[in-house]
PDB file of C-alpha atoms in Angstrom:
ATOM      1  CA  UNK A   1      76.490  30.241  40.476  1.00 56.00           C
ATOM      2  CA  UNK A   2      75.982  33.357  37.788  1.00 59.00           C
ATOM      3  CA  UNK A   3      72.501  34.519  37.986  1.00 64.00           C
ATOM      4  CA  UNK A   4      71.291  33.110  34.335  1.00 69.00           C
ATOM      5  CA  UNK A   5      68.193  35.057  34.202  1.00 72.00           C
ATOM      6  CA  UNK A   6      67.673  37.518  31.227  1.00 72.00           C
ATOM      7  CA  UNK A   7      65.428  40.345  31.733  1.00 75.00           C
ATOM      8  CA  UNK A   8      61.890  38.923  30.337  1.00 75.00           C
ATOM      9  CA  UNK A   9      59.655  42.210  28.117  1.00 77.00           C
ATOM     10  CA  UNK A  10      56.294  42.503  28.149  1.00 75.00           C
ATOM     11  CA  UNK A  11      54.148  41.196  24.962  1.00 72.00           C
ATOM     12  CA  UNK A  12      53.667  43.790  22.493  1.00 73.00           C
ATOM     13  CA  UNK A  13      50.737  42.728  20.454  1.00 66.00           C
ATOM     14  CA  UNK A  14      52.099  43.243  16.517  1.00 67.00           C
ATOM     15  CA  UNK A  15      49.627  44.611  14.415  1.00 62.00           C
ATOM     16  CA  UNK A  16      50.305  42.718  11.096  1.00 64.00           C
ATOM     17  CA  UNK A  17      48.457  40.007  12.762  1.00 61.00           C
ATOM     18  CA  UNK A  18      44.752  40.013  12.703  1.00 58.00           C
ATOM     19  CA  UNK A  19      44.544  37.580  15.881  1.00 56.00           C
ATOM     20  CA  UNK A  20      46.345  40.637  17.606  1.00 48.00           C
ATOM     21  CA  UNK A  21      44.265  43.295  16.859  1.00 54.00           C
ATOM     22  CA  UNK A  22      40.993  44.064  19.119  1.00 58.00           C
ATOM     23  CA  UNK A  23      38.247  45.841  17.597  1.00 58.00           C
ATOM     24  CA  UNK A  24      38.049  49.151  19.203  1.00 60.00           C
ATOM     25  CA  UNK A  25      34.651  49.774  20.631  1.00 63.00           C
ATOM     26  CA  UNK A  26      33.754  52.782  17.930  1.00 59.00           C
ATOM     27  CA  UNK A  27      34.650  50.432  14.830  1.00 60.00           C
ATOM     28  CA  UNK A  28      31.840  48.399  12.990  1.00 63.00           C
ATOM     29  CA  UNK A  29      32.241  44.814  12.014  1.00 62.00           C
ATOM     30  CA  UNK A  30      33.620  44.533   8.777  1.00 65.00           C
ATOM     31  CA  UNK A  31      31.789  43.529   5.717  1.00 68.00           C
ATOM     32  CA  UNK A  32      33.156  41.745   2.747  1.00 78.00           C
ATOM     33  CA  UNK A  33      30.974  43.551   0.533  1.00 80.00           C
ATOM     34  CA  UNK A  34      32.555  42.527  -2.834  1.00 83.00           C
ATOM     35  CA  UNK A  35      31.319  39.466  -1.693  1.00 86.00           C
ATOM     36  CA  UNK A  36      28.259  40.269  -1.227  1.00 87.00           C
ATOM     37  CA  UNK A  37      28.409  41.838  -4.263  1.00 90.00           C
ATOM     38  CA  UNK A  38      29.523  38.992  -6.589  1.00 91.00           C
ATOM     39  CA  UNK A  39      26.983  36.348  -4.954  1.00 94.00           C
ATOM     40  CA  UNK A  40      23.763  39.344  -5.411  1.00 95.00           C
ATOM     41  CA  UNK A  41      25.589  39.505  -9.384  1.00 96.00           C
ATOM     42  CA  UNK A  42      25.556  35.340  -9.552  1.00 96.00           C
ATOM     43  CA  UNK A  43      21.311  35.073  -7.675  1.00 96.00           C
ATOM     44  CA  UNK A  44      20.644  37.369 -10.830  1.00 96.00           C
ATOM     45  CA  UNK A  45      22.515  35.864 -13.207  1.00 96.00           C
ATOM     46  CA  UNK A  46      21.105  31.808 -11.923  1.00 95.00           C
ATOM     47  CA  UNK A  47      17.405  33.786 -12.282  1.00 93.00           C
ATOM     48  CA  UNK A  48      17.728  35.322 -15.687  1.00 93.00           C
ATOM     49  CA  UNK A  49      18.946  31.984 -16.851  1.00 90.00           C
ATOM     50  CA  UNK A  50      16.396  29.959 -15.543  1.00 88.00           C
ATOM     51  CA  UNK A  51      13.920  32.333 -17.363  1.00 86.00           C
ATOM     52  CA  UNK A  52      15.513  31.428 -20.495  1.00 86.00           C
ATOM     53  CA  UNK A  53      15.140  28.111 -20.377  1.00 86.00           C
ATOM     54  CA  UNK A  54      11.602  27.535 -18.739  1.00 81.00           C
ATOM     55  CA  UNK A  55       8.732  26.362 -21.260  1.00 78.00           C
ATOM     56  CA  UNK A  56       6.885  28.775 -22.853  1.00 78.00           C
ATOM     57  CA  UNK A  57       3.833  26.842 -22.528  1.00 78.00           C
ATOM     58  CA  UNK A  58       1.129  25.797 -24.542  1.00 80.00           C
ATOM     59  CA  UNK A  59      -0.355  28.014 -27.295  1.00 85.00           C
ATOM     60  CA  UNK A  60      -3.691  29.285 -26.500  1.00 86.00           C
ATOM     61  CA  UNK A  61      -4.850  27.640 -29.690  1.00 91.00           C
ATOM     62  CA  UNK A  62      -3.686  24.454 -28.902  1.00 89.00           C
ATOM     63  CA  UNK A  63      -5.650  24.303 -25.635  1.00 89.00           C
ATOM     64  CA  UNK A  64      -8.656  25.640 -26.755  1.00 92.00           C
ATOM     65  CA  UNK A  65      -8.544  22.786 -29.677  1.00 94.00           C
ATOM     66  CA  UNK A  66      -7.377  20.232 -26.612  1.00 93.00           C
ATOM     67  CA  UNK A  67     -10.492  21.716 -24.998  1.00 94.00           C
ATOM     68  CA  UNK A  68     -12.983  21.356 -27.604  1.00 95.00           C
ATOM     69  CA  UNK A  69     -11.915  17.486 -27.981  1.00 95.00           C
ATOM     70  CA  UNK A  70     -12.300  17.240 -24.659  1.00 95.00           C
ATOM     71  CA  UNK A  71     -15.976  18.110 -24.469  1.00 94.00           C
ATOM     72  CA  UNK A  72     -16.598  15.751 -27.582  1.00 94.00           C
ATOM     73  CA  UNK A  73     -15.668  12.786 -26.007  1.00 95.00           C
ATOM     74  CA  UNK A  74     -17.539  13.317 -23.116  1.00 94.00           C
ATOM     75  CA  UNK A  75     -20.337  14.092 -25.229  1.00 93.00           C
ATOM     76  CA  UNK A  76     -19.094  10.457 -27.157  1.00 93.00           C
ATOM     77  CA  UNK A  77     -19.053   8.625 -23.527  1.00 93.00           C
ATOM     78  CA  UNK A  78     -22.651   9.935 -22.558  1.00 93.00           C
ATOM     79  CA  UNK A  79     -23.966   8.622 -25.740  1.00 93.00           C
ATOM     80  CA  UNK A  80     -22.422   4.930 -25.422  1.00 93.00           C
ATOM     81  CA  UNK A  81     -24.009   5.031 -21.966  1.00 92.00           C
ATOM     82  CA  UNK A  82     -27.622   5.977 -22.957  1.00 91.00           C
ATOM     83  CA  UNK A  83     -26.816   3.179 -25.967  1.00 90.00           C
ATOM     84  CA  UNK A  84     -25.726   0.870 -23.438  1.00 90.00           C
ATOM     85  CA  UNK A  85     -28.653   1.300 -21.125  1.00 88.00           C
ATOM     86  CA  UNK A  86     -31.172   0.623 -24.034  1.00 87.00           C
ATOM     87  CA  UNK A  87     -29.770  -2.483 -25.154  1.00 87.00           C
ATOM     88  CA  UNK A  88     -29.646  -3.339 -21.518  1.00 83.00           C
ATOM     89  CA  UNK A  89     -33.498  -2.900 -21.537  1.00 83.00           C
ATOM     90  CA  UNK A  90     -34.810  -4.513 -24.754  1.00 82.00           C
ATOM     91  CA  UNK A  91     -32.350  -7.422 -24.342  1.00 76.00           C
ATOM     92  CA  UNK A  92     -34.927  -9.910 -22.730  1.00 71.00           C
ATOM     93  CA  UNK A  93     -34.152 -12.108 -20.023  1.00 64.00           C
ATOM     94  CA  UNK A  94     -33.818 -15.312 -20.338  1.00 63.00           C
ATOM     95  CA  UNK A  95     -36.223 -17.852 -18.919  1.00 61.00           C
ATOM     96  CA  UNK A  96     -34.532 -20.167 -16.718  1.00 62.00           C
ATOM     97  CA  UNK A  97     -34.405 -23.448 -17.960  1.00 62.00           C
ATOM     98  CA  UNK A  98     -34.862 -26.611 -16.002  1.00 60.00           C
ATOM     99  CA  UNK A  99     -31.585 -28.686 -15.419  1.00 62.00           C
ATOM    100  CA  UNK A 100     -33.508 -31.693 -13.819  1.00 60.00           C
ATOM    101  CA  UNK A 101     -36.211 -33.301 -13.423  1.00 59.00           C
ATOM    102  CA  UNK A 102     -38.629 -32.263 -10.207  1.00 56.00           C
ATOM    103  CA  UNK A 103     -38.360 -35.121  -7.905  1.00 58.00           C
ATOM    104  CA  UNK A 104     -41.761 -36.395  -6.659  1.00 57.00           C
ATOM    105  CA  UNK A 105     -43.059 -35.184  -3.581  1.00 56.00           C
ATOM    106  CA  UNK A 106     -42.636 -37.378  -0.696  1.00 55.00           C
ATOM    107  CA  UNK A 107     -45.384 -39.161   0.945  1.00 53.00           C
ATOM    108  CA  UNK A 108     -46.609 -40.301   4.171  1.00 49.00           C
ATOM    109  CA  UNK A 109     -44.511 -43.273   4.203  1.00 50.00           C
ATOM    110  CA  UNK A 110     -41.168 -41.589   2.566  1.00 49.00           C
ATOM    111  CA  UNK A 111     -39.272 -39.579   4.462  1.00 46.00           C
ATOM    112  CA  UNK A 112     -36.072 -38.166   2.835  1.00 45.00           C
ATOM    113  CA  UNK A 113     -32.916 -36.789   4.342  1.00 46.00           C
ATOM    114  CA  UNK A 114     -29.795 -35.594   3.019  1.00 50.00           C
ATOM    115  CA  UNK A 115     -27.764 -37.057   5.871  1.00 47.00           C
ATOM    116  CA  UNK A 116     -26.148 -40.311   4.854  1.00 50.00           C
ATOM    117  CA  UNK A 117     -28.078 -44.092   6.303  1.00 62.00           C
ATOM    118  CA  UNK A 118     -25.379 -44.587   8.630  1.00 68.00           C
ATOM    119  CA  UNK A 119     -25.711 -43.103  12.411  1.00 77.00           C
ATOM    120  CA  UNK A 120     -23.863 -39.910  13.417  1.00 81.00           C
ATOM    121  CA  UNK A 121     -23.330 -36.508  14.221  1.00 88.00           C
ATOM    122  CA  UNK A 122     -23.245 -33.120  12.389  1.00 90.00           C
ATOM    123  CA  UNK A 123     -19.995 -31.104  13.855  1.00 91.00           C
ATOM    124  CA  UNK A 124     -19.567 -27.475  13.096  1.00 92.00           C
ATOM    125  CA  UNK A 125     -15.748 -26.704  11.829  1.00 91.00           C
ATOM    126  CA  UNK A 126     -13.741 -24.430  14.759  1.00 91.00           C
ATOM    127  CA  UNK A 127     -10.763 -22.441  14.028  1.00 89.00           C
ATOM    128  CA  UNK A 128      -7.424 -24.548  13.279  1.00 88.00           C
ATOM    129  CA  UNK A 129      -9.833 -27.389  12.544  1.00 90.00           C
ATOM    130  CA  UNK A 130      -8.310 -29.855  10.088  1.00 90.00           C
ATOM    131  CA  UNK A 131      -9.788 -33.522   8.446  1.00 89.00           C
ATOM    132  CA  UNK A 132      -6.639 -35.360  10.104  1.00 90.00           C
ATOM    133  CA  UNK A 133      -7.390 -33.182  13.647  1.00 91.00           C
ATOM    134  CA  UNK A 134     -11.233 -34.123  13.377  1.00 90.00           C
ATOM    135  CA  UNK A 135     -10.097 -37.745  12.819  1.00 88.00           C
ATOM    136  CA  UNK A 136      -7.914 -38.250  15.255  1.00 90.00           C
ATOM    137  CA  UNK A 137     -10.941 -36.506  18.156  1.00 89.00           C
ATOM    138  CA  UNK A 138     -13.341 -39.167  16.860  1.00 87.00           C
ATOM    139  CA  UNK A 139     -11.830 -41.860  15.894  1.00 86.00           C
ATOM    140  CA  UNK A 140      -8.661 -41.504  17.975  1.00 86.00           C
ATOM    141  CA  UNK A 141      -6.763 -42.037  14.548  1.00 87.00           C
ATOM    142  CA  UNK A 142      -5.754 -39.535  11.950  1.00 84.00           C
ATOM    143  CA  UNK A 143      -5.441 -42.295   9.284  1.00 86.00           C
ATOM    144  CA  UNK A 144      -9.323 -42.138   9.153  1.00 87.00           C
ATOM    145  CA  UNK A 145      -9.245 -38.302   7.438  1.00 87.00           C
ATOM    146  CA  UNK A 146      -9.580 -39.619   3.938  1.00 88.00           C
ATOM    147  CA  UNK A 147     -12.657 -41.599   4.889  1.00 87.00           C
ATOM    148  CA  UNK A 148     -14.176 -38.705   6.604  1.00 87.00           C
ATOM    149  CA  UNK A 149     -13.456 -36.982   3.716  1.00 89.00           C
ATOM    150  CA  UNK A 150     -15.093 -39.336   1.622  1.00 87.00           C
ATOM    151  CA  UNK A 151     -18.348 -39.152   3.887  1.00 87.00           C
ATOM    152  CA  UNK A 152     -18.495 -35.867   3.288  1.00 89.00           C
ATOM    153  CA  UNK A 153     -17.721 -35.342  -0.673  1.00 89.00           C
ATOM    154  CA  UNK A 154     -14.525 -33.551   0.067  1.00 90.00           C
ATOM    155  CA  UNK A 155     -10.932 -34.013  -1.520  1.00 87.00           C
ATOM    156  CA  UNK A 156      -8.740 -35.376   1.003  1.00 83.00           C
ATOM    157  CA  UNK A 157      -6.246 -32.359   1.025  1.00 84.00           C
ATOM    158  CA  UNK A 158      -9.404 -29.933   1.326  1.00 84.00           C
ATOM    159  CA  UNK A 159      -9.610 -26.934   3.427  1.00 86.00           C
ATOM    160  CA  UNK A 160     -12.401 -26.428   6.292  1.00 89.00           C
ATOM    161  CA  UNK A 161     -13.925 -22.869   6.548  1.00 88.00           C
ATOM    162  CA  UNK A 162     -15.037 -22.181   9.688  1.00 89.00           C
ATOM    163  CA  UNK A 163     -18.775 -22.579  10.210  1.00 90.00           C
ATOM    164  CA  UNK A 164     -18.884 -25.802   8.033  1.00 91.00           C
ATOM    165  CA  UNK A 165     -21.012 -28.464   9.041  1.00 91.00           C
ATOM    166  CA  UNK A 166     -19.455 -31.988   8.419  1.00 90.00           C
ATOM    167  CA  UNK A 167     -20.861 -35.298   8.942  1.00 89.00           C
ATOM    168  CA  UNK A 168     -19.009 -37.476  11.486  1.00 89.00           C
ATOM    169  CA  UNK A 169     -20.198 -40.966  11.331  1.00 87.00           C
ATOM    170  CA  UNK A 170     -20.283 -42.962  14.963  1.00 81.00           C
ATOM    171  CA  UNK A 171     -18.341 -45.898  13.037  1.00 77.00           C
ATOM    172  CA  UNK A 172     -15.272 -44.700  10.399  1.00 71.00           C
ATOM    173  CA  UNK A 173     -16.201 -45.200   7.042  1.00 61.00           C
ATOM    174  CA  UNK A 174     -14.773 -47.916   4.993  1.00 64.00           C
ATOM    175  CA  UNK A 175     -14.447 -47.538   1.437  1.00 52.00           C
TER     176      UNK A 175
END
């Protein structure tokens, strides 16, 4: 068999290719300094512009007039105040008038509650407490909720605050 083998030269880096050349240790990175250049040239030109179109401002006249209005209306406001607060004081106040007639005291033999004739219990509303709920502990029958309602002048779809005292009659009401 010939020998196919062709004599094989060493690389020899080109130097029209920049990914062949290596910097030589004396030699100083290389700055694109027209670069540099045109982007110092555009900062000034972006800055001069922005000069030229930013608001002058207001006149000084203008804002000492806008001053001098200023003061008068505060000096309006403090007036109306010192108006308001007299009026408040010479308006009299009115006398309360009576809506009802007083009731005549009780007497040894009267004795007057505000709890209903029939027998029961005052219950404090809890937390989640509800008309149906409170029906259904006493009376073992939510049906009963618009009677115990009723007992206590409440709408039937009324809420409970917690705290509330309600009157639960020992019997359910009947209406």
């Amino acid at each position: 068999m010939p020998d196919r083998t062709e004599p094989f030269e060493p690389y020899e880096p080109d130097p029209a290719y920049d990914w062949d050349m290596e910097p030589e240790e004396h030699e100083r990175p290389r700055i694109l300094w027209g670069r540099l250049v045109a982007l110092g040239v555009l900062l000034i030109l972006v800055f001069l512009g922005g000069r030229a179109c930013a608001p002058e401002g207001v006149p000084p006249e203008e804002l000492d007039q806008a001053r001098a209005r200023i003061e008068d209306l505060e000096g309006d406001n403090d007036r109306l105040r010192s108006e308001i607060a007299a009026l408040e004081q010479a308006q009299p106040t009115p006398a309360p008038t009576p809506t009802e007639e007083p009731s005549p005291s009780p007497t040894d033999d009267e004795t007057t509650t505000d709890e209903p004739d029939v027998a029961g219990e005052t219950y404090v509303v809890q937390e989640g407490d509800t008309l149906t709920t409170l029906a259904e502990e006493h009376y073992g029958d939510g049906a009963y909720a618009d009677e115990l309602a009723a007992a206590n002048d409440l709408a039937p779809d009324a809420f409970l605050d917690v705290g509330q005292e309600l009157f639960i009659p020992d019997e359910p009401p009947q209406d």
